[in-house]
């Protein structure tokens, strides 16, 4: 399936940008790839925790 490109802008404090850009450079990835990876991981974690809800609709303690 072809990749769909959606343009999305985010504002962040300069210090956070510097940290993320430095990490991306160290990992030899683009800043965009790093942020997309973080978002993907967060969505997967959220979906996994949502699927663990019991029949009452509450999340069991970890």
Backbone as numpy.savetxt, mean C-alpha at the origin, in Angstrom:
# Nx Ny Nz CAx CAy CAz Cx Cy Cz
-3.92 -9.63 -19.20 -4.77 -8.47 -19.20 -3.86 -7.23 -19.20
-4.14 -6.26 -20.06 -3.30 -5.06 -20.09 -3.45 -4.24 -18.82
-2.38 -3.59 -18.45 -2.39 -2.77 -17.24 -3.10 -1.46 -17.52
-3.98 -1.07 -16.64 -4.66 0.21 -16.76 -3.87 1.24 -15.98
-3.60 2.36 -16.60 -2.85 3.42 -15.94 -3.83 4.50 -15.50
-3.81 4.78 -14.21 -4.65 5.83 -13.64 -3.72 6.84 -12.99
-3.93 8.09 -13.27 -3.10 9.13 -12.68 -3.69 9.54 -11.33
-2.83 9.58 -10.33 -3.25 9.88 -8.97 -2.15 10.71 -8.33
-2.50 11.84 -7.78 -1.52 12.68 -7.11 -1.74 12.62 -5.61
-0.64 12.66 -4.89 -0.73 12.65 -3.43 0.22 13.73 -2.89
-0.25 14.41 -1.88 0.59 15.40 -1.21 1.12 14.76 0.07
2.38 14.99 0.34 2.98 14.44 1.56 4.05 15.40 2.06
4.36 15.31 3.33 5.42 16.16 3.87 6.75 15.85 3.18
7.57 16.88 2.96 8.86 16.67 2.30 9.74 15.61 2.97
9.70 15.55 4.28 10.53 14.56 5.00 10.09 13.15 4.64
8.79 12.90 4.57 8.29 11.58 4.19 8.68 11.27 2.75
8.57 12.25 1.87 8.97 12.04 0.47 10.44 11.65 0.39
11.28 12.35 1.14 12.71 12.04 1.14 12.97 10.62 1.61
12.29 10.19 2.67 12.49 8.83 3.19 12.04 7.78 2.18
10.86 8.00 1.58 10.36 7.03 0.61 11.22 6.99 -0.64
11.64 8.16 -1.12 12.48 8.22 -2.31 13.82 7.53 -2.05
14.37 7.72 -0.86 15.63 7.08 -0.50 15.48 5.56 -0.45
14.38 5.11 0.14 14.13 3.66 0.21 13.95 3.07 -1.19
13.21 3.77 -2.03 13.01 3.30 -3.40 14.34 3.21 -4.14
15.18 4.21 -3.96 16.49 4.21 -4.62 17.34 3.05 -4.11
17.34 2.82 -2.80 18.10 1.71 -2.22 17.62 0.37 -2.77
16.29 0.25 -2.97 15.70 -0.99 -3.48 15.75 -1.08 -5.00
16.29 -0.03 -5.64 16.37 0.05 -7.10 14.99 -0.03 -7.76
14.04 0.67 -7.15 12.67 0.77 -7.67 12.33 2.25 -7.80
11.29 2.52 -8.56 10.81 3.90 -8.62 9.98 4.19 -7.37
9.83 5.45 -7.07 8.98 5.85 -5.95 7.56 5.36 -6.20
7.11 5.47 -7.43 5.76 5.00 -7.78 5.61 3.51 -7.48
6.58 2.70 -7.89 6.50 1.25 -7.65 6.47 0.95 -6.15
7.24 1.69 -5.38 7.26 1.48 -3.93 5.89 1.78 -3.32
5.31 2.92 -3.68 4.02 3.31 -3.12 2.92 2.36 -3.57
2.93 1.95 -4.84 1.94 0.99 -5.33 2.07 -0.32 -4.56
3.29 -0.76 -4.28 3.50 -1.97 -3.49 2.94 -1.85 -2.08
3.16 -0.69 -1.45 2.60 -0.46 -0.12 1.08 -0.51 -0.15
0.48 0.13 -1.15 -0.98 0.13 -1.26 -1.52 -1.28 -1.50
-0.85 -2.03 -2.38 -1.27 -3.41 -2.66 -1.22 -4.25 -1.38
-0.12 -4.14 -0.64 0.02 -4.91 0.60 -1.05 -4.52 1.62
-1.35 -3.23 1.72 -2.37 -2.77 2.67 -3.75 -3.31 2.30
-4.07 -3.31 1.00 -5.37 -3.82 0.55 -5.46 -5.32 0.83
-4.39 -6.06 0.54 -4.39 -7.51 0.79 -4.54 -7.80 2.28
-3.86 -7.04 3.12 -3.97 -7.22 4.57 -5.39 -6.93 5.04
-5.97 -5.87 4.53 -7.35 -5.51 4.90 -8.32 -6.60 4.46
-8.15 -7.11 3.24 -9.04 -8.17 2.75 -8.89 -9.43 3.59
-7.66 -9.76 3.97 -7.42 -10.95 4.78 -8.06 -10.80 6.16
-7.94 -9.61 6.75 -8.52 -9.42 8.08 -10.04 -9.37 8.00
-10.59 -8.87 6.91 -12.05 -8.84 6.74 -12.62 -10.24 6.60
-11.86 -11.14 5.97 -12.36 -12.50 5.78 -12.31 -13.32 7.06
-11.62 -12.81 8.09 -11.53 -13.52 9.37 -12.67 -13.16 10.32
-13.55 -12.28 9.89 -14.67 -11.90 10.76 -15.54 -13.12 11.04
-16.02 -13.20 12.26 -16.88 -14.33 12.60 -18.32 -14.04 12.20
-19.21 -14.94 12.49 -20.61 -14.83 12.06 -21.31 -13.62 12.65
-20.81 -13.08 13.76 -21.47 -11.91 14.36 -21.02 -10.62 13.71
-20.06 -10.72 12.81 -19.59 -9.52 12.14 -18.48 -8.80 12.88
-17.97 -9.42 13.93 -16.87 -8.80 14.67 -15.58 -9.53 14.32
-14.49 -8.82 14.45 -13.19 -9.42 14.18 -12.70 -10.10 15.44
-12.29 -11.38 15.33 -11.77 -12.07 16.51 -10.45 -11.44 16.96
-10.15 -11.49 18.25 -8.89 -10.92 18.73 -7.70 -11.65 18.13
-6.62 -10.89 17.92 -5.40 -11.49 17.34 -4.59 -12.19 18.38
